[in-house]
XYZ file of C-alpha atoms in Angstrom:
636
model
C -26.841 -22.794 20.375
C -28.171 -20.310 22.556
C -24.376 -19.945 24.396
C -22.937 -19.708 20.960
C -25.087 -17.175 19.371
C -25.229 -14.774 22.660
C -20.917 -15.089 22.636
C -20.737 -13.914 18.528
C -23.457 -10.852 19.386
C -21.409 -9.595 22.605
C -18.301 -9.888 20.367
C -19.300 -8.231 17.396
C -20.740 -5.325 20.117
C -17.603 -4.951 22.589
C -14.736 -5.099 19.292
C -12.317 -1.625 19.138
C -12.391 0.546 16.092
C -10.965 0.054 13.095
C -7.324 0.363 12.907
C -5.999 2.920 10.479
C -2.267 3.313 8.995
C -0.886 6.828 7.186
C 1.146 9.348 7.772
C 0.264 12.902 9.750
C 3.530 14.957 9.438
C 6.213 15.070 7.240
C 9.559 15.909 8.957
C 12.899 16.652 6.823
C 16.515 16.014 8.339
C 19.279 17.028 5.530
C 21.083 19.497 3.336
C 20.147 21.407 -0.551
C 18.650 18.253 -1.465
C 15.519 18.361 0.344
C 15.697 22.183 1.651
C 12.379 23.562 1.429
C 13.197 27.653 1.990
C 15.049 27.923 4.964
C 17.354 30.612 4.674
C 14.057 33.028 3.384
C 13.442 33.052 7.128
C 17.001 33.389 8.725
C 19.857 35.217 7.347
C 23.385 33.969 6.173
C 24.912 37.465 6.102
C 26.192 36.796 2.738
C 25.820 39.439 -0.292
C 24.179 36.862 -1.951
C 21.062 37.295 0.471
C 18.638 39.385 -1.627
C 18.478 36.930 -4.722
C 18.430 33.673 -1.984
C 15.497 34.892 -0.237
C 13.638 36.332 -3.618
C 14.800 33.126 -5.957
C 11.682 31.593 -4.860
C 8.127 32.487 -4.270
C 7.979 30.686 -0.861
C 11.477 30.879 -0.250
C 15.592 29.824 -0.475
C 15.346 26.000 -2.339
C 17.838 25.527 -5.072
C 14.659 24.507 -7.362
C 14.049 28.351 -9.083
C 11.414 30.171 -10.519
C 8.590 28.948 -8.287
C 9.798 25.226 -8.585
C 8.821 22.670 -5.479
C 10.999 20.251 -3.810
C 11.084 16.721 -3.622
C 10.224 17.385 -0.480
C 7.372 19.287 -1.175
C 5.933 16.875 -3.810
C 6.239 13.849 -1.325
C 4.988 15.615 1.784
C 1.926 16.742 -0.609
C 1.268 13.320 -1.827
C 0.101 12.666 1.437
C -1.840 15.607 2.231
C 0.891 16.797 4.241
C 3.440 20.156 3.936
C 7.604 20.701 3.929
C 6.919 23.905 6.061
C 10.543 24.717 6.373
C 11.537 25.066 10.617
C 12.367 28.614 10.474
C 9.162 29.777 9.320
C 6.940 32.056 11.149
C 4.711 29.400 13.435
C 7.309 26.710 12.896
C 7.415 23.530 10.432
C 8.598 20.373 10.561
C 11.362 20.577 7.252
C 14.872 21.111 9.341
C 16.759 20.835 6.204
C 19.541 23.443 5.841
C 21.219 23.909 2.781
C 24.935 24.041 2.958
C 24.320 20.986 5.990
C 27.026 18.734 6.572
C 26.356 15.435 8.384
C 28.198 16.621 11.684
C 30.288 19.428 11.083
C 30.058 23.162 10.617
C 28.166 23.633 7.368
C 29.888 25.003 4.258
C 30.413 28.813 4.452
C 30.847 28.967 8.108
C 27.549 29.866 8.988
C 25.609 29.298 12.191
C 22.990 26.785 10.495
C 22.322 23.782 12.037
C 24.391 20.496 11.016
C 21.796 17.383 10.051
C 22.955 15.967 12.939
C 22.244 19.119 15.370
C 18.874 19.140 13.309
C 17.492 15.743 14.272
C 18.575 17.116 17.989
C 16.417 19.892 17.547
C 13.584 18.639 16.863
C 13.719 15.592 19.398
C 14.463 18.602 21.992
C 11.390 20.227 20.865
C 9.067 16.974 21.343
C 10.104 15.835 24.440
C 12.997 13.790 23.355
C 10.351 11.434 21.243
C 9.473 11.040 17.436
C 6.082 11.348 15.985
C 5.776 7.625 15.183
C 2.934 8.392 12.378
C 5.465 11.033 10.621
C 7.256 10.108 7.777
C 10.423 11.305 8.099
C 13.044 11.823 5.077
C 17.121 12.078 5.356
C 19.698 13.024 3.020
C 22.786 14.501 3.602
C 26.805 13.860 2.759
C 27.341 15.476 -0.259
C 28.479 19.034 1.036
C 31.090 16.179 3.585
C 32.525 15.551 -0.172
C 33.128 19.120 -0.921
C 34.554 19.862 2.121
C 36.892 16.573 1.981
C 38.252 17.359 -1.561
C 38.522 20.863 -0.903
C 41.586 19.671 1.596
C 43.032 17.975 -1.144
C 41.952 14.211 0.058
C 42.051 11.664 -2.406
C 42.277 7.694 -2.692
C 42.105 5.974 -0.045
C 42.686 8.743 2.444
C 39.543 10.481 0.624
C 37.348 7.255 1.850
C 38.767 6.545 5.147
C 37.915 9.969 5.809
C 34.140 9.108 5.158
C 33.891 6.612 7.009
C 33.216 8.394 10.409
C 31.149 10.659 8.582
C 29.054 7.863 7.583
C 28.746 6.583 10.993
C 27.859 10.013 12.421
C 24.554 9.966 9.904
C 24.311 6.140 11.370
C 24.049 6.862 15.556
C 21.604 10.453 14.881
C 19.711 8.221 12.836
C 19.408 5.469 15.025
C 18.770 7.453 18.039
C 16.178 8.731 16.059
C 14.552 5.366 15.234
C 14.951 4.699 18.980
C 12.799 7.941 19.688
C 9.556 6.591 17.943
C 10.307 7.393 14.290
C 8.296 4.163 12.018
C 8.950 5.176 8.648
C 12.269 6.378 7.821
C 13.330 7.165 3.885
C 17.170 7.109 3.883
C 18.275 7.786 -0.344
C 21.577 7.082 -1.293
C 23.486 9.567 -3.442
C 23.208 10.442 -7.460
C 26.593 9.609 -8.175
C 28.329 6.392 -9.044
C 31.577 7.079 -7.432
C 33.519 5.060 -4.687
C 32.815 7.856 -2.501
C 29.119 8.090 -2.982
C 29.214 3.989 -2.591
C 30.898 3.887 0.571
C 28.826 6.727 1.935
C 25.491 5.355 1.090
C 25.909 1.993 1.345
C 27.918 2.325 4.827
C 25.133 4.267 6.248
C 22.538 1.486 5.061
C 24.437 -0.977 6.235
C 25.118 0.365 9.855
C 21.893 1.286 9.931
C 20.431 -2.619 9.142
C 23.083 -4.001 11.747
C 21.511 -1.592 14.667
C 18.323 -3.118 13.464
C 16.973 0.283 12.313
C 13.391 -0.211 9.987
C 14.008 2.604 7.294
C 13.533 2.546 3.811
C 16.323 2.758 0.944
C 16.154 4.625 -1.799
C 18.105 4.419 -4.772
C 19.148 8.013 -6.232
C 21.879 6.522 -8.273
C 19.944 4.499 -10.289
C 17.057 6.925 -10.561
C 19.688 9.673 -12.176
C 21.225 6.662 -14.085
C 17.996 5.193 -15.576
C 17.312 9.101 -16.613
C 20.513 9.777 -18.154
C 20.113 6.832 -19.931
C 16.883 7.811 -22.053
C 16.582 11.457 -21.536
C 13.941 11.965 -23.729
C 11.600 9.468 -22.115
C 11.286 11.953 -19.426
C 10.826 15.112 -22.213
C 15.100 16.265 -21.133
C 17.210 17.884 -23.498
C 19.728 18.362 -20.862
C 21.051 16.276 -18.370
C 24.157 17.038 -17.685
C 25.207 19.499 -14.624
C 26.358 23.411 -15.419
C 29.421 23.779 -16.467
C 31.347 26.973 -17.678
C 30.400 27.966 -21.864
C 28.359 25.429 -21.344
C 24.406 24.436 -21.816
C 24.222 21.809 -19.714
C 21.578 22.890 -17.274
C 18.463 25.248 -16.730
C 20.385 27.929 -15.451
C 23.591 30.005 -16.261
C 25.441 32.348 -14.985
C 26.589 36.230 -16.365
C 29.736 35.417 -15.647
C 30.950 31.806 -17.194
C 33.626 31.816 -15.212
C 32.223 32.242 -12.223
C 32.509 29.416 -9.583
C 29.294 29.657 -7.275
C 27.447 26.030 -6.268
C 24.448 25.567 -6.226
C 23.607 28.836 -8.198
C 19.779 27.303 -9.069
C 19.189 28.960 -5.719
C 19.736 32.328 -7.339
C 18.252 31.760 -10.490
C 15.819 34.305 -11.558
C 12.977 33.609 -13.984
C 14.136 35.278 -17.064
C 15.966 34.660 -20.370
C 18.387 37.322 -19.951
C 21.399 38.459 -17.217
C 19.873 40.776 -14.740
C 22.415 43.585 -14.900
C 25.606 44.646 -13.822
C 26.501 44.035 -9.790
C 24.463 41.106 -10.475
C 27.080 38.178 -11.393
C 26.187 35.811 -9.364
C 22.194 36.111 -10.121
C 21.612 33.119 -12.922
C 19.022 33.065 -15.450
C 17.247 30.565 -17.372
C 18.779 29.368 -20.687
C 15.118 28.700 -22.167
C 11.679 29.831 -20.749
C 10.659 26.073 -20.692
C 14.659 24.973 -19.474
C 13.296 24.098 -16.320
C 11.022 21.254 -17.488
C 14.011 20.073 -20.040
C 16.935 19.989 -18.297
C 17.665 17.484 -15.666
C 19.954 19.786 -13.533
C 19.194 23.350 -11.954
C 22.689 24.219 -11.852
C 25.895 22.294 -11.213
C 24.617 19.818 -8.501
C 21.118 20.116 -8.228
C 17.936 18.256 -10.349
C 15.159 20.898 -12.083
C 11.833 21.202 -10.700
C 11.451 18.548 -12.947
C 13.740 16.407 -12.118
C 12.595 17.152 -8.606
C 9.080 15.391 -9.037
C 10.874 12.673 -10.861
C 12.664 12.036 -7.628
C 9.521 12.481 -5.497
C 7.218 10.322 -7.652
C 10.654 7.224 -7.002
C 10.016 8.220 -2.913
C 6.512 7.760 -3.432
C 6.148 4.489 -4.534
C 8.596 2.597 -2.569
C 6.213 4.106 0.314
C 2.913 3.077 -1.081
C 4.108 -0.279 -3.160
C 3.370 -2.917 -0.055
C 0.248 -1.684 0.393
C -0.864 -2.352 -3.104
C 0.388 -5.368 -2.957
C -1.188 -5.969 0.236
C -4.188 -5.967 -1.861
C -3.455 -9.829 -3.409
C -4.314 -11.206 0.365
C -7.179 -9.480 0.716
C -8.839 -10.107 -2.478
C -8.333 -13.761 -1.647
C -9.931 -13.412 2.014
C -13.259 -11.543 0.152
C -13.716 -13.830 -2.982
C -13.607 -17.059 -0.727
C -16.246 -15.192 1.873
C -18.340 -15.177 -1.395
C -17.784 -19.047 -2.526
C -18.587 -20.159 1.116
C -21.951 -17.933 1.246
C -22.476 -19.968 -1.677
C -21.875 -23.491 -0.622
C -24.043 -22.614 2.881
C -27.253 -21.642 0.588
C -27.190 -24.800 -1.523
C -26.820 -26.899 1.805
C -29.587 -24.931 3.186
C -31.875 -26.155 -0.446
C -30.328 -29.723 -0.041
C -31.473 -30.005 3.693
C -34.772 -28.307 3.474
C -35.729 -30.633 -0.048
C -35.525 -33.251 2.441
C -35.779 -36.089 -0.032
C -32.325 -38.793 0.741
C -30.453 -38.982 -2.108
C -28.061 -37.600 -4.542
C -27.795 -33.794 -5.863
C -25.980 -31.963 -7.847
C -25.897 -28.479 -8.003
C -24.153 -24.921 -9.667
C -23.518 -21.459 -8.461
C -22.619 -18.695 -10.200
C -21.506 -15.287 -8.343
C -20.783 -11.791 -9.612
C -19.932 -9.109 -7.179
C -18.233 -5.647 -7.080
C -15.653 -5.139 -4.578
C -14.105 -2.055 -3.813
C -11.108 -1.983 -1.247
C -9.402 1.470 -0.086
C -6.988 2.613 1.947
C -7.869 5.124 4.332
C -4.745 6.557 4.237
C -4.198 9.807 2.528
C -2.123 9.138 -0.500
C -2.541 5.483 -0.372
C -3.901 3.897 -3.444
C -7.362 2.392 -3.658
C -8.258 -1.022 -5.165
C -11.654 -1.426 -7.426
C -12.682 -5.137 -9.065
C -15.272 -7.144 -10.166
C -14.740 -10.926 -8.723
C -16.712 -13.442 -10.565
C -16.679 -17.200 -9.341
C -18.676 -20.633 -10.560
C -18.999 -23.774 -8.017
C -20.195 -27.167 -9.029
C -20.779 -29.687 -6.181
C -22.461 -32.701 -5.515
C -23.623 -34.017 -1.829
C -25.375 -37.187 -0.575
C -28.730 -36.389 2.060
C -28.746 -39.293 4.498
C -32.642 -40.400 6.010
C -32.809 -37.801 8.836
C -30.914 -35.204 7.038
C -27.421 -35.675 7.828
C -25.448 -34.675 4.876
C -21.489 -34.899 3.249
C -20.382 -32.917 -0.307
C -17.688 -31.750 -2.033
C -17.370 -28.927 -4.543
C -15.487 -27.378 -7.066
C -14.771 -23.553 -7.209
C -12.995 -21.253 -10.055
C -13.152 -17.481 -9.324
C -11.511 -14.835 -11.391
C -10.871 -11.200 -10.611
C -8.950 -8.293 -12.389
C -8.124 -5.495 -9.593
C -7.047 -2.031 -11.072
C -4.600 0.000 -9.252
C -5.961 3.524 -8.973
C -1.504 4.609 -9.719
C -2.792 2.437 -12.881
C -2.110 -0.984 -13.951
C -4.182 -4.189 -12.431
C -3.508 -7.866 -11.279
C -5.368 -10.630 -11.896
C -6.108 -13.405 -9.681
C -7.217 -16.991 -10.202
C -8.368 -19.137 -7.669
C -9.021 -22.932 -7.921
C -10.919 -24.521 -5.440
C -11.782 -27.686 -3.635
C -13.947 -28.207 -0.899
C -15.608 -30.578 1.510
C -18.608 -30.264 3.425
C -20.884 -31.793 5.726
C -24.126 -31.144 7.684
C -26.187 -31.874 10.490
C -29.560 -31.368 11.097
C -31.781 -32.479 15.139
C -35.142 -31.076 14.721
C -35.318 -27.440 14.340
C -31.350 -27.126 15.328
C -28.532 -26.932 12.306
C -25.278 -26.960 11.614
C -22.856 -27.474 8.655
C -18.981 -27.379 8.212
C -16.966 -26.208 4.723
C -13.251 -26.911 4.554
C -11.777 -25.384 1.252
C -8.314 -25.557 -0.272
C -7.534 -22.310 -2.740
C -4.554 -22.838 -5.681
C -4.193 -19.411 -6.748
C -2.161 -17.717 -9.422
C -1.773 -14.129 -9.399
C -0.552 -11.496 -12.351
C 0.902 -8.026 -11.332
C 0.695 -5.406 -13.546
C 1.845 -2.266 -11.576
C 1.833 1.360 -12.943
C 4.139 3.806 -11.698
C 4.355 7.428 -12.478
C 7.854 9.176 -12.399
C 7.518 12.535 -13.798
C 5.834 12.891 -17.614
C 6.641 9.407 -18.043
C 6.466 5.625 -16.064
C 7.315 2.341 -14.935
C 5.340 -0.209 -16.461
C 6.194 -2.948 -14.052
C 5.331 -6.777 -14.223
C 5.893 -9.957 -12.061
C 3.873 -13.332 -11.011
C 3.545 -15.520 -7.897
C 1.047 -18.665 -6.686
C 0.049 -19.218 -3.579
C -2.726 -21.007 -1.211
C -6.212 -20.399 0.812
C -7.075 -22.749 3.309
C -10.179 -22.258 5.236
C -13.049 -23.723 7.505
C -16.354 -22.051 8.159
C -18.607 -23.389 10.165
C -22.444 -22.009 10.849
C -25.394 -22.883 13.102
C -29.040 -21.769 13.853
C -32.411 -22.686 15.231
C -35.347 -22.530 13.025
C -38.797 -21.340 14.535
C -41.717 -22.092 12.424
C -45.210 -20.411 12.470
C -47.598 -21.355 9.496
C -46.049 -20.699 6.561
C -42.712 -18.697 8.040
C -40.017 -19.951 9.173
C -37.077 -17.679 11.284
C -34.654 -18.484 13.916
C -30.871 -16.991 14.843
C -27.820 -17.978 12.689
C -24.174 -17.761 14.436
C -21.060 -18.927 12.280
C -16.867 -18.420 12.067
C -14.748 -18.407 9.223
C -11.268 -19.107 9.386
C -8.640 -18.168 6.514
C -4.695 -18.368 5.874
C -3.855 -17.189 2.939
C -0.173 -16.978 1.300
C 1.818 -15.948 -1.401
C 5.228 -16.914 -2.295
C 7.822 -14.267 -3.073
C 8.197 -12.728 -6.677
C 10.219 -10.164 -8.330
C 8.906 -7.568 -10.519
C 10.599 -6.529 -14.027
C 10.273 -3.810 -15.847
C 12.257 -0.626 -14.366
C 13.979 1.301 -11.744
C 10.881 1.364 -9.252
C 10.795 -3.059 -9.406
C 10.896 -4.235 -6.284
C 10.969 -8.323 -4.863
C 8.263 -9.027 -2.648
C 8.902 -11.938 0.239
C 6.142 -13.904 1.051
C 2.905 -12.093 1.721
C 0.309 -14.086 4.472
C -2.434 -13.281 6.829
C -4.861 -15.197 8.757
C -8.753 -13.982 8.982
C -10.908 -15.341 11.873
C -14.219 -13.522 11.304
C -17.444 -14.058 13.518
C -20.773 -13.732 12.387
C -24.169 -13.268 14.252
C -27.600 -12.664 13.043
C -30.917 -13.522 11.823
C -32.348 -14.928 9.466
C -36.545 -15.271 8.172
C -37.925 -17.102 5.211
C -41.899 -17.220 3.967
C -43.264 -20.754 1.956
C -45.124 -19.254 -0.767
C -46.058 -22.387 -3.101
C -43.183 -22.625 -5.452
C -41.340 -19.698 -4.267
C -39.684 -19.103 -0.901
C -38.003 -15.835 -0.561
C -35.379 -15.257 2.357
C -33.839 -12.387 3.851
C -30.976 -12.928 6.194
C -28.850 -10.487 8.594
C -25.721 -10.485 10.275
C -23.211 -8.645 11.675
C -19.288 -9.514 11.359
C -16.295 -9.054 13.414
C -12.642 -10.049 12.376
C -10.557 -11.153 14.889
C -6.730 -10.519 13.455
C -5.117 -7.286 14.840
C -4.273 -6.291 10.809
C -1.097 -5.370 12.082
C 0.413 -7.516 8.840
C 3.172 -5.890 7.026
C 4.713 -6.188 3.881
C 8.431 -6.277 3.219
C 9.978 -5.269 -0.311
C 13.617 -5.221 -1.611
C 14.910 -2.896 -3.901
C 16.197 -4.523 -7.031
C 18.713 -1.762 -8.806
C 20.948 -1.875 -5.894
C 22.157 -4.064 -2.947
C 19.988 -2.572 -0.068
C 17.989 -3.939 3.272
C 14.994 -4.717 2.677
C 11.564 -3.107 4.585
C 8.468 -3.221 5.816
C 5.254 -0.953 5.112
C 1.750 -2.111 6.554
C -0.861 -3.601 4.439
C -4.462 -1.827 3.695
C -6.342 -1.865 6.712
C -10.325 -2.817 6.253
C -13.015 -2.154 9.176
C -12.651 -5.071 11.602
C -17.154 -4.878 11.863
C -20.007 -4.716 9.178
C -23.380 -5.962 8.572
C -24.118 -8.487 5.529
C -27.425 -8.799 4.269
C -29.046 -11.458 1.922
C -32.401 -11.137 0.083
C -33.218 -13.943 -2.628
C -35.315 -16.972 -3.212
C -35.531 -20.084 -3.924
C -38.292 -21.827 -6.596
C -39.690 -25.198 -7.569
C -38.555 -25.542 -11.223
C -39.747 -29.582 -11.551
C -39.307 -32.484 -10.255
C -36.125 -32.361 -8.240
C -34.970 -29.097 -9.685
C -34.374 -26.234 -7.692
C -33.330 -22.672 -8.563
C -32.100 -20.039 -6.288
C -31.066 -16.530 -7.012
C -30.258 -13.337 -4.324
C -28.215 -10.166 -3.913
C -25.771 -9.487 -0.992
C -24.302 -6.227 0.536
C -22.435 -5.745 2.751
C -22.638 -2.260 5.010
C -20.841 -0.721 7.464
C -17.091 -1.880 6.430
C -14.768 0.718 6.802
C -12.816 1.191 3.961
C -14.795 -1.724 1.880
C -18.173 -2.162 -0.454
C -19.109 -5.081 -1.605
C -22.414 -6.123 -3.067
C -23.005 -9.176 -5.782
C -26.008 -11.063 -7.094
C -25.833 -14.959 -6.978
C -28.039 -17.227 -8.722
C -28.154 -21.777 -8.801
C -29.652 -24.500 -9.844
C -29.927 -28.008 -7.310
C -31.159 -30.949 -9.288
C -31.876 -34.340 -6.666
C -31.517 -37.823 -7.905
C -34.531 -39.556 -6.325
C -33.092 -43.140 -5.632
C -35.137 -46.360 -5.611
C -34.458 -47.219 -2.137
C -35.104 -43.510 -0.866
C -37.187 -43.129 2.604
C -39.365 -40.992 3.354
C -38.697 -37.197 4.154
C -37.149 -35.910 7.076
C -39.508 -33.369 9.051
C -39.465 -30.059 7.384
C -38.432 -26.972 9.446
């Protein structure tokens, strides 16, 4: 016992840190798309320069007016910034608008391609990629406009893409080979053949050089908002084009053929002037919240955010869902607290015999991702146990029990899930003198209801789906009991072993559903501490004190499938908890009558990293004195 309890302290002493999972940089590889203000810092030579650079308050995007980027919005979900590269000081954004994949960008210029960009920056860092970044590439739509501009079409138009593709492919992959984790590769708005064999010939050279990225689906994004403009508060959704009002900005001069004019667009209702042709203003003072396009090719701010809120969740989704195992794991740690305690009354009653006995638990649990930008996970789990167990003369005892536990989760993105778990377990005890031990093995049917919320723009996804799964576990816990007078106090040491799984489900319900494969972990948690207790006539209040270590590295991950679009599926981590903490347990028991015991107490546990958790439980043991019942064991 001694051995035992001196091997749980050391542990609990000697474990590492917590280990934590987020993202510290944001790093942008592409074109227009995701251009944060490059040009305000470095000069195209064009007569166009004046309005590019002053389009903008912090510079040369294509969103106008003040506008942010997608790739502003995502990098600033996480705390993080789209510093364009050319900035004074430097920034990781090395998007260039204009980019082509691997090719001299449009216009001749000197700017980098996308593929010369992701070059750069590995140059800068030593040939290696921040593995904690999250890194974002787009790029291939100024390869179209270049391609049709030399009169390609047909099949000569895609065979021509297909190198192009595989270009975006090897600078990709080399850059997964440097380090880079957690790669967002979008395909393109359009519907086209072109777009398809673009997008999904990059996805699919990327999957067979076994590059972990993540897909994103801009065509269906663009489709589901064309679809029901109005959901997402657009009166326009259609690209410029000439006489026509089909976008937030316009231009003097309708027949005027400049792309990607949004980058010029001043914040007016009215032309600028004369020399100013190619200077666009809005149609509306509120156009860029209604329309869906800037100009002729790229989204309004607002349509910018809706794209950025899509990013965002296909980031943060595993994690949430990581949530279902870990609810499991804390709501059984609960049940089998339980079970111990009535043992402990069974044992200590000392009278052989039948008993039955209830338990009722309440807790609050908060779970939270330490994360920036990762979503949090409050509940209140409630649980009931019946069981019955036999006391054999010299204390030796066998049970089983029954277990229901309920808890509704909210998302802090909104929506819940509720989780119902179904119990059985058998248990058995020993008892030599002052030295004790007992053994629980459980068997969990649970049933889980997701109910995920997921913001895109002024409107959302309201997304639903189901799965069962299992927990099996075994605790087992020892300790010594020292009495003086009327305490009694001795060392407790104990494990706890847990695999919990889920089977795969598909959610419904919008453009952000995604299928889930098979979610599992396994728990091995320690425990070490004390325990004291005080015999105070009918009463006999308890404290007890431990300190917990889980064993599993938590390097778990989740993998999700996009389900508007053939794509390879990926993998995020799942919420990471502190692998130590402290639990402590103050209650009492009392003599209610003959044979009829009540308990009651309140748990906390402290010192969990990214975890609180504190409940009240309260019981009731009622012994069957039998006819041909001994006498009592010794009582410790």
């Amino acid at each position: 016992m001694k051995t035992v309890f001196l091997t749980s302290v050391a542990a609990v002493v000697l474990a590492g840190p917590a280990f934590g999972q987020g993202f510290n940089q944001f790093v942008g590889f592409g074109d227009s798309t995701i251009d944060s203000g490059y040009f305000r810092y470095v000069s195209r030579g064009t007569p166009q320069e004046p309005r590019y650079v002053n389009a903008r308050a912090n510079g040369g995007a294509i969103t106008p007016s003040g506008g942010s980027m997608n790739s502003d919005l995502l990098a600033g979900k996480f705390g993080l910034a789209a510093v364009p590269v050319s900035a004074p000081g430097g920034g990781s954004n090395y998007a260039v608008s204009g980019a082509r994949i691997n090719a001299p960008n449009l216009g001749n210029d000197s700017s980098p391609s996308i593929a010369q960009q992701m070059n750069n920056y590995l140059a800068a860092n030593g040939g290696r990629a921040n593995p904690n970044a999250l890194y974002l590439v787009t790029g291939g739509g100024n390869d179209f406009t270049f391609l049709q501009s030399q009169g390609l079409t047909g099949q000569a138009y895609l065979n021509a893409l297909r190198p192009i593709g595989q270009d975006q492919v090897a600078s990709i992959t080399k850059l997964s080979q440097a380090g880079a984790r957690y790669i967002v590769v979008p395909n393109f708005n359009g519907s086209g053949n072109a777009a398809v064999t673009l997008g999904q010939g990059v996805w699919n050279g990327l999957a067979a050089n076994g590059v972990q990225f993540i897909p994103a689906d801009n065509a269906s994004l663009r489709a589901t908002m064309v679809a029901n403009p109005s959901r997402f508060g657009f009166t326009q959704i259609l690209p410029y084009e000439p006489n026509r009002l089909t976008a937030a900005c316009r231009l003097p001069n309708a027949g005027a053929d400049i792309a990607g004019f949004g980058l010029f667009c001043i914040p007016r209702t009215s032309a600028a002037g004369s020399g100013m042709a190619s200077t666009a203003y809005l149609t509306s003072q509120n156009a860029l919240q209604t329309s869906l396009y800037s100009d002729d090719q790229h989204f309004s701010p607002a349509g910018q955010k809706i794209q950025a809120d899509y990013y965002y969740s296909l980031l943060v989704a595993p994690s949430q869902i990581s949530y279902l195992t870990e609810s499991s794991i804390q709501v059984r740690r609960e049940t089998t607290a339980g079970i111990q305690q009535q043992i402990d009354i069974s044992q200590r009653d000392a009278t052989p015999g039948f008993r039955v006995w209830f338990n009722g638990d309440v807790s609050s649990l908060r779970m939270s991702n330490s994360a920036a930008g990762f979503p949090s996970d409050p509940s209140t789990p409630a649980s009931g146990t019946i069981g019955a167990n036999y006391v054999f003369q010299g204390g030796a005892l066998v049970g089983g029990a029954l277990s229901y536990g309920s808890l509704k989760p909210s998302f802090s993105l909104g929506g819940d899930f509720k989780q119902d778990d179904l119990t059985l377990s058998l248990f058995g005890a020993v008892r030599n003198g002052a030295l004790w031990a007992n053994a629980i093995l459980s068997y969990g049917f649970l049933h889980t209801d997701v109910n995920r919320i997921v913001p895109l723009g002024i409107s959302f996804d309201g997304l639903n789906g189901s799965t069962k799964g299992h927990n099996l576990s075994f605790a087992a816990l020892a300790g010594y009991d020292f009495v003086s007078g009327n305490w009694t106090h001795g060392p407790v040491a104990g494990v706890e072993v847990q695999s919990v799984h889920f089977n795969a489900f598909t959610e419904s319900g919008g453009v952000t559903a995604l299928t889930f494969s098979d979610l599992g972990r396994e728990s091995i948690v320690s425990t070490a501490g004390y325990r004291v207790a005080y015999d105070f006539g009918q009463w006999r209040p308890f404290l007890q004190v431990t300190y917990n270590h889980e064993f599993d590295n938590l390097a778990n991950e989740v993998r999700a499938t996009l389900t508007t679009v053939a794509a390879p599926s990926y993998t995020m981590p799942i919420v990471r908890l502190g692998k130590d903490w402290g639990t402590a347990t103050l209650g009492t028991t009392v003599k209610l009558g003959t044979g009829l015991t009540g308990h009651a107490s309140f748990t906390g546990a402290f010192g969990q990293d990214n975890a609180v958790r504190y409940g009240g439980r309260f019981g009731l043991n009622y012994a069957f004195n039998t006819p041909a019942a001994g006498p009592s064991i010794t009582k410790y």
